[in-house]
mmCIF file of C-alpha atoms in Angstrom:
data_model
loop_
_atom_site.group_PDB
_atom_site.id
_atom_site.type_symbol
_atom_site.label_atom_id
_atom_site.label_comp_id
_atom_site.label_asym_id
_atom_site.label_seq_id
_atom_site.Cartn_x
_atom_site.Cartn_y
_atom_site.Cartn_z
ATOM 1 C CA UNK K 1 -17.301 -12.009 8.094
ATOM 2 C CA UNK K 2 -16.040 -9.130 6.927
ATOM 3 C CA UNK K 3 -18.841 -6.806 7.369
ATOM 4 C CA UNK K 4 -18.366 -7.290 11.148
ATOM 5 C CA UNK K 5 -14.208 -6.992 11.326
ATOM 6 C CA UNK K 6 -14.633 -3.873 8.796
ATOM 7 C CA UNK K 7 -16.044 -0.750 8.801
ATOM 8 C CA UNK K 8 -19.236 0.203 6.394
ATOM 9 C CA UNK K 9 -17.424 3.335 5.538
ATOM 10 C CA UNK K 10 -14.457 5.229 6.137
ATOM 11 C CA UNK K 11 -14.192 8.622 5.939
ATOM 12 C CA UNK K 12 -11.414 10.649 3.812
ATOM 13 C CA UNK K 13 -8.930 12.692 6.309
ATOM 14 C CA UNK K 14 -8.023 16.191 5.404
ATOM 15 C CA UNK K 15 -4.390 16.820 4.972
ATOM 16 C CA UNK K 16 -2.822 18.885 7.739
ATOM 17 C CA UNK K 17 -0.786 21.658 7.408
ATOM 18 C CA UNK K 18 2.186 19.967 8.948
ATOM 19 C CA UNK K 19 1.373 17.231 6.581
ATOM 20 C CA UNK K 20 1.508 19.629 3.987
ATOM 21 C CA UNK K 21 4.787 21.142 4.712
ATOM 22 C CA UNK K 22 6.381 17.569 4.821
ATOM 23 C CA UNK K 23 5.066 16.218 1.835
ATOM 24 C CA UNK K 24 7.167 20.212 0.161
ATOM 25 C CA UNK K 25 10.221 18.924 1.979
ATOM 26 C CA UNK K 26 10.346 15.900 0.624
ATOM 27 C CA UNK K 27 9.085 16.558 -3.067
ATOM 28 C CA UNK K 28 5.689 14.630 -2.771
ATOM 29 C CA UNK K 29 3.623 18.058 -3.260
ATOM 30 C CA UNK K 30 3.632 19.669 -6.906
ATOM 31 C CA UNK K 31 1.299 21.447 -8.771
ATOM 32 C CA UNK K 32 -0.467 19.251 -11.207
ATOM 33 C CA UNK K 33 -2.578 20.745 -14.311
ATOM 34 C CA UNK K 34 -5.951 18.587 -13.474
ATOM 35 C CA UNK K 35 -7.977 17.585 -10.314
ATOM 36 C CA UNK K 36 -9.735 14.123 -9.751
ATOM 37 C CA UNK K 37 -12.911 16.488 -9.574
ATOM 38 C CA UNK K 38 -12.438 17.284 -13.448
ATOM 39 C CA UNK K 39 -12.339 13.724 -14.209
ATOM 40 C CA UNK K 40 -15.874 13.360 -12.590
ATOM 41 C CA UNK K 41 -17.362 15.180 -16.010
ATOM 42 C CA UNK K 42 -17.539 12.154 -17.623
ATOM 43 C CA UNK K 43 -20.489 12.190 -20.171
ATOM 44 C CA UNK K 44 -20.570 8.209 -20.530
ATOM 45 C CA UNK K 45 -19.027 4.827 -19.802
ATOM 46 C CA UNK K 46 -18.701 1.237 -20.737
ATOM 47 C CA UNK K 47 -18.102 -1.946 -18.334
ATOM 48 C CA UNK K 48 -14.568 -3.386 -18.784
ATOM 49 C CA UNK K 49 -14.471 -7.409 -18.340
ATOM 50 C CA UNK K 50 -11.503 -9.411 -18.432
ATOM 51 C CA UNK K 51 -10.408 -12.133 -20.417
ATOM 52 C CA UNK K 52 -12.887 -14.257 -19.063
ATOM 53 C CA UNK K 53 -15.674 -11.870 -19.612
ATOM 54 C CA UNK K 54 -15.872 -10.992 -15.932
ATOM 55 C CA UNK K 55 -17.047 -7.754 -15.159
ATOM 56 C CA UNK K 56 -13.749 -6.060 -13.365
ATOM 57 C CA UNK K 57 -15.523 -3.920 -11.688
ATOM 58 C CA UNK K 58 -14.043 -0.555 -13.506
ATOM 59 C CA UNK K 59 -15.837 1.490 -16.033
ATOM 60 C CA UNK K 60 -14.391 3.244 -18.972
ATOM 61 C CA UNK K 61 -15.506 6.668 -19.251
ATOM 62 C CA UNK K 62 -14.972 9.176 -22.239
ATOM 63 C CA UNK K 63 -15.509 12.754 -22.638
ATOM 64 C CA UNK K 64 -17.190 15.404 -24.912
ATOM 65 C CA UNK K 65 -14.979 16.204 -27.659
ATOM 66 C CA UNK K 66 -14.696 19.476 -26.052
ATOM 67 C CA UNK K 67 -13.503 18.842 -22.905
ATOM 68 C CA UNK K 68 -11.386 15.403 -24.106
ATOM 69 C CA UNK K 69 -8.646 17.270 -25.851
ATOM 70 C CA UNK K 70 -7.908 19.603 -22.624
ATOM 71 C CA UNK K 71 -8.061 16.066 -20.357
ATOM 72 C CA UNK K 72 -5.807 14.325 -22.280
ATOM 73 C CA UNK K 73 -2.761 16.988 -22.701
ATOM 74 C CA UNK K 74 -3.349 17.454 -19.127
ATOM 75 C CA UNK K 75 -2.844 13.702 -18.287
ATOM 76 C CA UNK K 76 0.227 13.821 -20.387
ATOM 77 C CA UNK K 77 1.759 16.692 -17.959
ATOM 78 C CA UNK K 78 0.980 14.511 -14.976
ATOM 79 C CA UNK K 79 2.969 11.666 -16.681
ATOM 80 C CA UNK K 80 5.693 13.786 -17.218
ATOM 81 C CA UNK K 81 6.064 15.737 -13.387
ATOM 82 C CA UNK K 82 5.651 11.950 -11.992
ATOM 83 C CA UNK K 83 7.664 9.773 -14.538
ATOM 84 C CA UNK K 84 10.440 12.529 -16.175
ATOM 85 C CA UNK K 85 11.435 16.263 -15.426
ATOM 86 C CA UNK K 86 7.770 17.585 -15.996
ATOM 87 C CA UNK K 87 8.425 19.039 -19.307
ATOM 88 C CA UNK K 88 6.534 18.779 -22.479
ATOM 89 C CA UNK K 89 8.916 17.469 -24.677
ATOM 90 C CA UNK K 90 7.570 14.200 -24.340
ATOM 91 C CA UNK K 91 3.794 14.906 -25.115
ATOM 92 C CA UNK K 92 4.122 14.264 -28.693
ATOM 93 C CA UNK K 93 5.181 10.870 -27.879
ATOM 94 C CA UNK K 94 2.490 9.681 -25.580
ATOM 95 C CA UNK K 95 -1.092 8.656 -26.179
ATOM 96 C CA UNK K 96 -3.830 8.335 -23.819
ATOM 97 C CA UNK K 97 -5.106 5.013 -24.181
ATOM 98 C CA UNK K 98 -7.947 5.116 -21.251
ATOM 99 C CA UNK K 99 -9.430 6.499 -18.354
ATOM 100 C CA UNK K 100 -10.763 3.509 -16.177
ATOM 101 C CA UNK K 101 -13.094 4.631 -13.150
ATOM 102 C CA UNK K 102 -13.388 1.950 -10.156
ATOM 103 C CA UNK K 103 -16.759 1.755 -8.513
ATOM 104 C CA UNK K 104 -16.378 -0.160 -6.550
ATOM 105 C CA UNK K 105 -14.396 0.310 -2.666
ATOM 106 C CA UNK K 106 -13.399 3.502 -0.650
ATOM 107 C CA UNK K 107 -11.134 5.791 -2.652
ATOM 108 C CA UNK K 108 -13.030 5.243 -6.128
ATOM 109 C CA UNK K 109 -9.512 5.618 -8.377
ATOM 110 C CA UNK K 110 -9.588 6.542 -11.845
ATOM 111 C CA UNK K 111 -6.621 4.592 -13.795
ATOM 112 C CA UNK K 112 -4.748 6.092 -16.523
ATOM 113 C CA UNK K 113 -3.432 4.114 -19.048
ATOM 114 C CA UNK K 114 -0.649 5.834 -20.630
ATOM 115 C CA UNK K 115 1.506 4.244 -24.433
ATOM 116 C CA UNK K 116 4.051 5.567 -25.928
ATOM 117 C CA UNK K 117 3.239 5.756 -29.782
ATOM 118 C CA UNK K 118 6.924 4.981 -30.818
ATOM 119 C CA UNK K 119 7.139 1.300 -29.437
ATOM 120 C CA UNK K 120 3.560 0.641 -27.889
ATOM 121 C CA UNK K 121 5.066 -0.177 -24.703
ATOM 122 C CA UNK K 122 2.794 1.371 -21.280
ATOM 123 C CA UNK K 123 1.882 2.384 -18.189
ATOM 124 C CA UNK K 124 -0.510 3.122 -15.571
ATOM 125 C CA UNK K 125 -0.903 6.225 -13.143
ATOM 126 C CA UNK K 126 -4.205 6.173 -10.568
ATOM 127 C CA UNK K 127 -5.987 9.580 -9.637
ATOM 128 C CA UNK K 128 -7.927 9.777 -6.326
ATOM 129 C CA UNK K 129 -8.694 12.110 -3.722
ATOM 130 C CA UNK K 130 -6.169 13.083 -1.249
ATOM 131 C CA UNK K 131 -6.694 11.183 1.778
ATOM 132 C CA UNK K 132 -4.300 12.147 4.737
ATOM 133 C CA UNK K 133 -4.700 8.376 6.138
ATOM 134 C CA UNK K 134 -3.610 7.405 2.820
ATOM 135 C CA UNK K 135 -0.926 9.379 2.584
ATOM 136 C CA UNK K 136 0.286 8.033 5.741
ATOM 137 C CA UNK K 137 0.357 4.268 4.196
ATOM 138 C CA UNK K 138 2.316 5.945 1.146
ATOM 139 C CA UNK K 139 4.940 7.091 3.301
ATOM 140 C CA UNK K 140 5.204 4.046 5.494
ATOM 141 C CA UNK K 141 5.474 1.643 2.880
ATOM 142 C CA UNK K 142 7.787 3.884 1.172
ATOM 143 C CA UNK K 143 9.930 3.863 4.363
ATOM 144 C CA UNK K 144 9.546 0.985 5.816
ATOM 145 C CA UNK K 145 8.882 -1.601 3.004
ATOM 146 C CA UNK K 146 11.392 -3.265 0.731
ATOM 147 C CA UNK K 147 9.853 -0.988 -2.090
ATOM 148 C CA UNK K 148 9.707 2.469 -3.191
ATOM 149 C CA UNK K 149 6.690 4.377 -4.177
ATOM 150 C CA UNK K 150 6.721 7.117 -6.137
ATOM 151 C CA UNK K 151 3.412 9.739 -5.779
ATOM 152 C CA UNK K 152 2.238 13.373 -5.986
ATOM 153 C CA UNK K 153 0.043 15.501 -3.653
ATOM 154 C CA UNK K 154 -1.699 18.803 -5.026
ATOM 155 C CA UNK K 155 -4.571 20.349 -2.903
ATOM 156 C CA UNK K 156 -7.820 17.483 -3.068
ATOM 157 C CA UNK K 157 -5.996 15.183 -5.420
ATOM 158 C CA UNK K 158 -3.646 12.315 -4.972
ATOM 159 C CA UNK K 159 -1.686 11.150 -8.097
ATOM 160 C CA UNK K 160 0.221 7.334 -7.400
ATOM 161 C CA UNK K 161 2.358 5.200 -9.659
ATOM 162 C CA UNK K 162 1.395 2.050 -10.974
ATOM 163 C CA UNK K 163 2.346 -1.261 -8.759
ATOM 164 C CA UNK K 164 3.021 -3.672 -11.053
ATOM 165 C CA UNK K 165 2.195 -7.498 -10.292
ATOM 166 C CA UNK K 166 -0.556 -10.273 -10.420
ATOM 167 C CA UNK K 167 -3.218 -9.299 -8.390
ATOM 168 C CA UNK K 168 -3.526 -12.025 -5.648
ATOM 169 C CA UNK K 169 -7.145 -12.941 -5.823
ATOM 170 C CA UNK K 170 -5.947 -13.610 -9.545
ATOM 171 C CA UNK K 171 -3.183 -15.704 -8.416
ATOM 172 C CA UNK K 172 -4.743 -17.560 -5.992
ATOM 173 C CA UNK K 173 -7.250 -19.011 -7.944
ATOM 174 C CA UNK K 174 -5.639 -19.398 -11.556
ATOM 175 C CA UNK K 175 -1.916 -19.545 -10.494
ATOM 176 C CA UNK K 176 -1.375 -20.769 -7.336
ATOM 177 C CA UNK K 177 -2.472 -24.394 -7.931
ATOM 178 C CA UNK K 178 0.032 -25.022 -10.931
ATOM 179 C CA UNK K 179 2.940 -23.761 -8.513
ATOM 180 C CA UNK K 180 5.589 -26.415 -7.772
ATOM 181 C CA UNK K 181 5.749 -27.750 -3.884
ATOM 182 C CA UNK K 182 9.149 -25.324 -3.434
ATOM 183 C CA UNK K 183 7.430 -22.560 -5.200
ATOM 184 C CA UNK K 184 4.345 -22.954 -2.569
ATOM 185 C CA UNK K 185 6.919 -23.172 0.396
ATOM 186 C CA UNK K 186 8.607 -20.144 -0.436
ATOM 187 C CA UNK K 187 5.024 -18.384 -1.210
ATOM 188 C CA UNK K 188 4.368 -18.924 2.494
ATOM 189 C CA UNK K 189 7.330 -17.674 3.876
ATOM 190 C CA UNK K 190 7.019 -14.574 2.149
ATOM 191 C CA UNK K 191 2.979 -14.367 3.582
ATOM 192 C CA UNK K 192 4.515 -15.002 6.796
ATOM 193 C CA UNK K 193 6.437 -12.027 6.320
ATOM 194 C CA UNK K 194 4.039 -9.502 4.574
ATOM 195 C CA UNK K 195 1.548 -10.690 7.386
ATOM 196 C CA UNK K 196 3.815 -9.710 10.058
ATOM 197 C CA UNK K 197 4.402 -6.137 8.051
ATOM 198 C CA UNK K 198 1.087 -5.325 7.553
ATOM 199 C CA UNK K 199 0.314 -5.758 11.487
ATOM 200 C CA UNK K 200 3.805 -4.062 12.373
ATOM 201 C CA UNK K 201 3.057 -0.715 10.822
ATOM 202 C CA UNK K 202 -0.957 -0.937 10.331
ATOM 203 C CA UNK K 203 -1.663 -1.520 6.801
ATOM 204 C CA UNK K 204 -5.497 -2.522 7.137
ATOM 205 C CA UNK K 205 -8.034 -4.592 4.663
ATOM 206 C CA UNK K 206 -4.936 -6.719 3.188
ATOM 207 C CA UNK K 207 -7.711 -9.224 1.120
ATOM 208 C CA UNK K 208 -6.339 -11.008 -2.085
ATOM 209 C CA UNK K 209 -7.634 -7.883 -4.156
ATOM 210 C CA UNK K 210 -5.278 -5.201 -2.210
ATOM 211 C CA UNK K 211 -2.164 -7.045 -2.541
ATOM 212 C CA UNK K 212 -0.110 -8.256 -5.957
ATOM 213 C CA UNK K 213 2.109 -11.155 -6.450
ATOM 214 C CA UNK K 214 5.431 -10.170 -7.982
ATOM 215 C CA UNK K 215 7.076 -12.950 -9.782
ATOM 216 C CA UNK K 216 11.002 -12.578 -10.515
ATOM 217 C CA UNK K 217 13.482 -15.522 -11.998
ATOM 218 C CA UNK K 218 16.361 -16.213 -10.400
ATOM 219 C CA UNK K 219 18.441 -18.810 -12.328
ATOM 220 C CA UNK K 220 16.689 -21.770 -12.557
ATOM 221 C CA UNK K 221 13.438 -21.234 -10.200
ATOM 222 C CA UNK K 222 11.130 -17.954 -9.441
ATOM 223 C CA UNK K 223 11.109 -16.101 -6.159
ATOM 224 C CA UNK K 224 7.985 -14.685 -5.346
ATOM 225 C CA UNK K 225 7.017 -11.251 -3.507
ATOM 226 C CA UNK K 226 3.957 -9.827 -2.088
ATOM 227 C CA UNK K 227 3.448 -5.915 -2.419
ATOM 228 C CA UNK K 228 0.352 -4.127 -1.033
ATOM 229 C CA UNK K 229 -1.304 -2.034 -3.356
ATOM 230 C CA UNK K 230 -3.863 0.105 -1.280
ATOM 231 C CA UNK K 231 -3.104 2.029 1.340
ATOM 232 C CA UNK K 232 -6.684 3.271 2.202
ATOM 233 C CA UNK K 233 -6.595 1.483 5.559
ATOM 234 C CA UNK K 234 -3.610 2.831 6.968
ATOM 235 C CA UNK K 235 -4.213 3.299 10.860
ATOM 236 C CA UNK K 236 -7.998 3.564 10.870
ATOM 237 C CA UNK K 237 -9.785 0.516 11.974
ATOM 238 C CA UNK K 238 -10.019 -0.188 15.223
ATOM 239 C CA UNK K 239 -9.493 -4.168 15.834
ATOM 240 C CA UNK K 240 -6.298 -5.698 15.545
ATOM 241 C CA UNK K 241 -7.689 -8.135 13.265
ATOM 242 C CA UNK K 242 -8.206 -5.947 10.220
ATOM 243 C CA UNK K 243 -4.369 -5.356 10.215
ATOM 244 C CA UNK K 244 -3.430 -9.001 10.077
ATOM 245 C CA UNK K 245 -4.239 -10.548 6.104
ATOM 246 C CA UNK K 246 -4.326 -14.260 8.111
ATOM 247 C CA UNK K 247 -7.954 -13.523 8.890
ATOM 248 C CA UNK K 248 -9.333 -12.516 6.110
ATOM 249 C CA UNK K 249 -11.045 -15.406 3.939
ATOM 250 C CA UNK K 250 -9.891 -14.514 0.718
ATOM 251 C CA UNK K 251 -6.521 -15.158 1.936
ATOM 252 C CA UNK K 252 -7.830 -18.560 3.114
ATOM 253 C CA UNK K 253 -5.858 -20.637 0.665
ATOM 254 C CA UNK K 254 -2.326 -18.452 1.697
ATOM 255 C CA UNK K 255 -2.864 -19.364 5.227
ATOM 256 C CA UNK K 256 -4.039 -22.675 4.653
ATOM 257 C CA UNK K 257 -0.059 -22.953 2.639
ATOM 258 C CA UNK K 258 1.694 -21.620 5.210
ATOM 259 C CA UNK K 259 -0.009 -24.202 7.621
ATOM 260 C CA UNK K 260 1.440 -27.368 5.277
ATOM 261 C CA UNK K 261 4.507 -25.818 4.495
ATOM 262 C CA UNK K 262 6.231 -24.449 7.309
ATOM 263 C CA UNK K 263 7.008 -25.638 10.763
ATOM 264 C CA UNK K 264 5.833 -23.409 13.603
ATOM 265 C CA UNK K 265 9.605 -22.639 14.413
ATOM 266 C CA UNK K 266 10.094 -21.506 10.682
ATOM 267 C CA UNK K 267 7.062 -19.204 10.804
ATOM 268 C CA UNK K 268 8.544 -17.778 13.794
ATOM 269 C CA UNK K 269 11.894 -17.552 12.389
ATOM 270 C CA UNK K 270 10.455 -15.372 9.502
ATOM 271 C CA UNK K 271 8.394 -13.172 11.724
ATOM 272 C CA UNK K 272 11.748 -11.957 13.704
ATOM 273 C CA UNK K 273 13.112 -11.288 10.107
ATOM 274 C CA UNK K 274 10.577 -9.340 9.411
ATOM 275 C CA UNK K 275 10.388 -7.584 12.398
ATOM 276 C CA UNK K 276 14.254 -6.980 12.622
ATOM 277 C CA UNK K 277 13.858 -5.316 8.868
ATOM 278 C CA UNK K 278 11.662 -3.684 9.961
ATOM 279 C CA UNK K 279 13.282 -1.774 12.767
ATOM 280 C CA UNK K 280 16.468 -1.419 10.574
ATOM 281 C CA UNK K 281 14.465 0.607 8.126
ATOM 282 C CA UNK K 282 13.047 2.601 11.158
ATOM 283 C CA UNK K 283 16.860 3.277 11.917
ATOM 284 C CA UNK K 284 18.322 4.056 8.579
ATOM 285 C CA UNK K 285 15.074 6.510 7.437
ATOM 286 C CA UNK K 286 16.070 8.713 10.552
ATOM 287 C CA UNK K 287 14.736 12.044 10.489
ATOM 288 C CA UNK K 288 12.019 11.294 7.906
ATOM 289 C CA UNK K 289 10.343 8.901 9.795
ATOM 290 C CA UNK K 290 10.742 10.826 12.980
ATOM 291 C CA UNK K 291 8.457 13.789 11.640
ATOM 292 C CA UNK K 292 6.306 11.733 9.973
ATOM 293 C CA UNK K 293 5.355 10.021 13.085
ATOM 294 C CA UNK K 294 5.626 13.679 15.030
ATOM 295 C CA UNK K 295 3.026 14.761 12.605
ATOM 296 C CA UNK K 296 0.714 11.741 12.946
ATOM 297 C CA UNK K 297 0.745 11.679 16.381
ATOM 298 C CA UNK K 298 -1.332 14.887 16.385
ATOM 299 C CA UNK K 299 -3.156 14.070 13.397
ATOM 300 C CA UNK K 300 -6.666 12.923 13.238
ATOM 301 C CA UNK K 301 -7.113 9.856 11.041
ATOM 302 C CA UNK K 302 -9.214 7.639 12.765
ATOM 303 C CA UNK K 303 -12.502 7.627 15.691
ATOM 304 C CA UNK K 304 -12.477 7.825 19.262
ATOM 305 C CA UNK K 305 -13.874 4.339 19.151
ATOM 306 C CA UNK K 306 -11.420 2.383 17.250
ATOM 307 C CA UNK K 307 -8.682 4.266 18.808
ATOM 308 C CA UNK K 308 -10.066 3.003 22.569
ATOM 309 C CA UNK K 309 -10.853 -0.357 21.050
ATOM 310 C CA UNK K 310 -6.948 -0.387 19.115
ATOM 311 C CA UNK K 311 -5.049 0.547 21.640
ATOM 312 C CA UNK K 312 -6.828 -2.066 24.177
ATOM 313 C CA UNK K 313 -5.832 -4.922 21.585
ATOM 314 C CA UNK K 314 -2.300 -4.087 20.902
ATOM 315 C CA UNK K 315 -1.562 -3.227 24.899
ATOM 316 C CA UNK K 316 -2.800 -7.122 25.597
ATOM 317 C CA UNK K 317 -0.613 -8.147 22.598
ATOM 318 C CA UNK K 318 2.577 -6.325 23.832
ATOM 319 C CA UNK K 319 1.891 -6.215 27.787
ATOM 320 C CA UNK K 320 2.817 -2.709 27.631
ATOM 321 C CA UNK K 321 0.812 -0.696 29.141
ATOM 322 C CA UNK K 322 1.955 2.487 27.561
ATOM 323 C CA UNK K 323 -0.602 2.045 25.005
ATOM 324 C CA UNK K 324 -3.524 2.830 27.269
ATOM 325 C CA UNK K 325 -1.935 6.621 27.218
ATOM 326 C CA UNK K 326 -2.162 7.037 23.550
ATOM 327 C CA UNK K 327 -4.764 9.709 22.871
ATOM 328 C CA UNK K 328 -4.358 9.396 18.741
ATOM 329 C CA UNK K 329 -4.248 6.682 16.344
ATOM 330 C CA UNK K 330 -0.908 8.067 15.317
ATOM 331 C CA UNK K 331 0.602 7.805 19.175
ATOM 332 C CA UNK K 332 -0.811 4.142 18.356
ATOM 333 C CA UNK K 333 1.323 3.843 15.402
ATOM 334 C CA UNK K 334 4.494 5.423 16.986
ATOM 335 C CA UNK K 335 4.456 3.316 20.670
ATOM 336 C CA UNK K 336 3.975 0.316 18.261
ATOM 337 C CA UNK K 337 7.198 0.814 15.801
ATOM 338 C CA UNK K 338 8.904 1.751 18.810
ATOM 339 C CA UNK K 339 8.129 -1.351 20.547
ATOM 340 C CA UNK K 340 9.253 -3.195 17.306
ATOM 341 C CA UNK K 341 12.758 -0.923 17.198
ATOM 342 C CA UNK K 342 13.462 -1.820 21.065
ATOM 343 C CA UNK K 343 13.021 -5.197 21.054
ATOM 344 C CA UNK K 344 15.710 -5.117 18.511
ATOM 345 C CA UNK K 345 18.421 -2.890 19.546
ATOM 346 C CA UNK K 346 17.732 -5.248 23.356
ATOM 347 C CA UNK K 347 18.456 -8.229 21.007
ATOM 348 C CA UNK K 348 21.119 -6.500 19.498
ATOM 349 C CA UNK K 349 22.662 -5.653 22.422
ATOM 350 C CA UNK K 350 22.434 -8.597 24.152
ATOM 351 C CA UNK K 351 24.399 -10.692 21.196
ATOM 352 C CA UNK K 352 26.995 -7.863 21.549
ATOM 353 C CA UNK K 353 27.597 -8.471 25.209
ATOM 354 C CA UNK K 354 27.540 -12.384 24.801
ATOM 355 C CA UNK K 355 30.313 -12.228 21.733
ATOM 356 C CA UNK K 356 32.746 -9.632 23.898
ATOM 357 C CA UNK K 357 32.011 -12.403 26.852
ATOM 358 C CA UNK K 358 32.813 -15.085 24.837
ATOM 359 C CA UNK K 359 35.905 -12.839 23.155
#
């Protein structure tokens, strides 16, 4: 199935200049001591399985002893300019545990795992090549997500922050069948909502693997929430489809949830939450948002074809026929958050009038 609502391959976008200049502005750009290029000199690797003795599909690589040494204080800055003030002060106290290379997908990340000596406790950083699409998704999620992201741009390389949580396809098939009947219920509302998310800002390829679970416990039960975890399809493919996790089947068992838990009016009921988050977060980010969509617009991040074939899709969806002017995947992106932002402030408005009337 997926072969045919994917693409084979999709190429990585160069970062513009006025992409560039943003990511100064706003402190995503600094000058790191090691490119994902240097991590490519790998003279050797082992397969790393899980628990299960699965192969994960990651590698772990090591170095000469000559060039190890150099890699590893240099991973230690880049833990330090994204996690602290970029100083060394801290070096002394960190080891580098691994370096974890994924074959296996689009941006081929290598995964730094990073412990600090003095209690054993650590983290994660991924290193991949800059992708201006990417970067995009970043920013979006950053912006218009219930969640913060912290990452670094410098030149071909793109350093991110761990997203912690239980990878879905993990969750779904050890997890998900010892959750309680409320626990499922309130698992589907929240897919309800990251579906609608996902289409509303187009976050592509949402299967089980690109997505964690994030468990938290609230007195006396757990509230679940689902965070994407790769932004690689950000504004790219060209069929509404691939924007919408519902239709993929590795998210059969979510949708097959939401079907036995909630009432159609309930699933509609979440969407309009979702969407009216959504368009507050357009309104509070201001400015930001407004030149990272100015700069998208005249960005190139997708094909002629799935831009023809996109816009098509959504203008059925919406019945506005604005879409069949966009020229760029990005004019796409903006006519489409705008279109989310509208029908709000009309709602808005409307309850406004109908309290004064009733006043």
């Amino acid at each position: 199935m997926e072969e045919r609502l994917m693409s084979k391959k999709k190429p990585a976008y160069p970062v513009s200049k006025a992409l560039d200049d943003y990511l100064k502005h706003y402190n995503r750009k600094s000058e790191i001591p090691i490119f994902y290029d240097d991590l490519l000199r790998f003279s050797g690797s082992v397969v790393v399985y899980d628990n299960n003795d699965e192969d994960t599909l990651w590698i772990r690589v090591y170095y000469s002893e000559f060039d190890r040494k150099e890699i590893d204080d240099s991973l230690k800055k880049v833990y330090s300019i994204l996690h602290s003030d970029g100083s060394n002060n801290i070096h002394q106290y960190l080891n580098v545990d691994a370096v974890d290379f994924c074959t296996f997908g689009n941006s081929k990340p290598f995964r730094i795992k990073i412990r600090n000596i003095l209690n054993d406790n650590f983290t994660y950083f991924y290193i991949k090549r800059t992708d201006a699409s990417r970067i995009y998704g970043l920013e979006l999620e950053h912006m218009l997500s219930p969640y913060n992201l912290n990452f670094l741009v410098y030149k071909d390389t793109l350093i991110e922050e761990h997203i912690a949580g239980i990878p879905g396809d993990e969750f779904i098939r050890n997890m998900l069948p010892k959750c309680s009947e409320p626990e499922k219920a309130q698992l589907a509302k929240e897919f309800v909502k990251f579906n609608e998310r996902c289409m509303i800002r187009l976050l592509g390829d949402m299967r089980s693997y690109n997505y964690v679970i994030v468990p938290t416990h609230d007195f006396d039960h757990v509230v679940y929430k689902i965070r994407a975890i790769d932004f690689d399809q950000q504004c790219f493919e060209g069929k509404l489809k691939v924007y919408r996790p519902q239709f993929f089947k590795e998210n059969y068992q979510m949708v097959e949830m939401v079907r036995n838990k909630l009432l159609r009016d309930s699933v509609d009921q979440y969407k309009l939450e979702e969407r009216s988050m959504v368009a507050k977060r357009i309104l509070s980010s201001r400015n930001r948002i407004k030149k990272l969509r100015a700069i998208c617009k005249e960005d190139t991040i997708s094909t002629e074809e799935n831009i023809a074939l996109l816009k098509d899709q959504i203008g059925t969806l919406t019945s506005d026929s604005n879409f069949s002017k966009c020229r760029t995947m990005g004019e796409v992106l903006d006519l489409a958050l705008n279109f989310v932002r509208r029908n709000y402030e009309d709602v808005s408005m409307k309850q406004i009038i109908e309290q004064n009337i009733k006043i």
